[in-house]
Amino acid sequence: MNKHKHFIKIIIKTACSSLLQHKLRSTLSTLGIICGVMAVVAIIAIGDGAKQETLRQIEKMGVNNIYIRADQLTPEQRSRAREHHSAGLQDDDRYRLQSNNSFISDTAAARERALNLTGLPEHLSPKLVECTASYGRILGIKLDNGRFISESDTGERNQVCVLGWQIASRLGENGRLGQSLRIGDQLFQVVGVLNRQDLSNTAETQFTMQNLNDTIFFPLDVIESDSRTNNTSSYDKPPLSEIIVRIHSTDQISTAAMLIRRSLEIAHNGVDDFQLVIPLELLAQSQRIQHIFNIVLGIIAALSLIIGGIGIMNIMLANISERIKEIGLRRAVGASPEHILAQFLSEAVLLTFTGGLLGIVGGIFLSLVIGSLTKWPITFSIPGLIVPLVVAILIGLFFGLYPAQKASRIDPIVALGSST
C-alpha cells in the first residue's frame, strides 16, 4: 500500500513539475475546460433557482386548489351568453359545486368592484374586492392587525372592510382599526389591516389576482343587499371574478377538474364564460419546460467541455513530440510503459481538475453577476458543484488516454536517437 502511495505521489509531483515548466501552454489548454465548467455551474444554479422560485409561487397558490376565473367576454360572446341564459360565475355555482362533490373540502368566491371612494389621498386608487370569509383562509392571507372578513360578516351583511398595507399606511389615522371608510354610498368600518406583501416578484401578484397591498376587501353581496330591489334573481348580480375550490387530495385534482368543468358547462348552458387554472398542472408544465431548458443548455455546456478535452489532447500530443527524448531516457533508466502511461494520463487529469476548480469559482461568480443584473433567483447545491468537476476529470481521463498510450508505446532506442 505504501509503495502505491509513493508511486502516486511521485507521478503527481512529476506531472506538476512538467506542467509548471510550460505555464502559459498549460493555462491556455485549460481554458476550454474552465469555460465549460463555468457554463455548467451557472446553468445548474440558474435552473435550480428558477425551479425553487416557480415551486414557491405555485405552492403559494395551493397545489390542492382549482381556480375558476371569469373570462373577459367580447360583445358577441356576451350576447350569446344572454341568449343561453348564462349569468357568468355566481355564488350559486360555488354552492352547487360544494354540495354535489365530496372531494371538495372548501370553496371561496371574490368579485372585483368599481365603486366610488371618498376621502382618499390623491393618486390612491385601490382595488375593491368583495369576498367570502373563506377567501382569506384558502389563500393564506396574513394580517398585520385586526381580523379578516368573517362568516358572520357575510351572513349578517356587516359593513366592515379590511385594508391592504399600502392603503392603511397612506390613510394614516383614518386607516386604523375602528375608523370608517366610505365605499359607494355606505360607510364601512375598518376591522383589519393586511401584512405587507412582498412585490419583489411580480409573478406572484399575477397568480393571486391582485396586489394585496393595494386592495380593500369587504363581505360579498353587502352592497347589493342595500342597492338591489326585492328581485333576488342571480341574473341581477354582477358575475364573480373568481371561485376557488380546494380539493381534499392532489390525487383527485384531475378528476375534480373534469367534473367541475362539466358541472359548470351544464349550469351555464354550454357557454364557455370561465376558465380553470390548476396550480398542480402549472407545476408539471413548468417542470417539463425547465427539463427541456436544462437539456438544451446542458448539451451546449457539454460541447464546451468536449472542445476543451480535444484541446487538451492536442496539447498533450504536442508535449509528447517535444519530450520524446525525455521519454527515452526514462525508459532507459527503468521506467516501464505503465509508468509513462500514468505520468501523461496524470498530466491530462491534472489539467482538467485544475480547470474544473477554476471553472467552479468562475461559475459561482458568473451566476451571482447574472442573478444581480437580472434579479433572477440563484441556488447553489453541492451536486451542482461536484458533478461538473467530476465530468471535467472524466474528460481528462478520456482525452488524455490516447496521448498517454502513444507515449507509453514509444521505443526507447528510437526515442534516444531522436533529434527532439
Tab-separated table of C-alpha atoms in Angstrom, residues 26 30 33 35 78 87 111 116 118-119 123 150 171 189 194 230-231 262 269 289 367 404:
chain	number	residue	atom	x	y	z
A	26	SER	CA	-0.916	24.691	-19.574
A	30	THR	CA	-7.386	24.509	-19.593
A	33	ILE	CA	-12.499	23.201	-19.519
A	35	CYS	CA	-15.430	27.847	-19.769
A	78	ARG	CA	-71.967	38.376	-24.035
A	87	ALA	CA	-75.201	34.972	-15.904
A	111	ARG	CA	-65.778	39.787	-7.061
A	116	ASN	CA	-66.614	55.449	-5.730
A	118	THR	CA	-64.223	59.293	-0.923
A	119	GLY	CA	-61.697	60.741	1.470
A	123	HIS	CA	-53.129	59.049	-6.671
A	150	SER	CA	-65.739	36.533	8.978
A	171	LEU	CA	-54.672	56.791	5.106
A	189	GLN	CA	-65.725	50.085	9.434
A	194	LEU	CA	-53.141	43.053	5.891
A	230	ASN	CA	-86.571	42.708	-3.885
A	231	ASN	CA	-85.678	40.818	-7.058
A	262	ARG	CA	-68.630	19.555	-16.819
A	269	ASN	CA	-75.944	26.053	-20.775
A	289	ILE	CA	-40.251	23.309	-19.662
A	367	SER	CA	-24.132	33.103	-11.610
A	404	ALA	CA	-0.615	8.665	-22.837
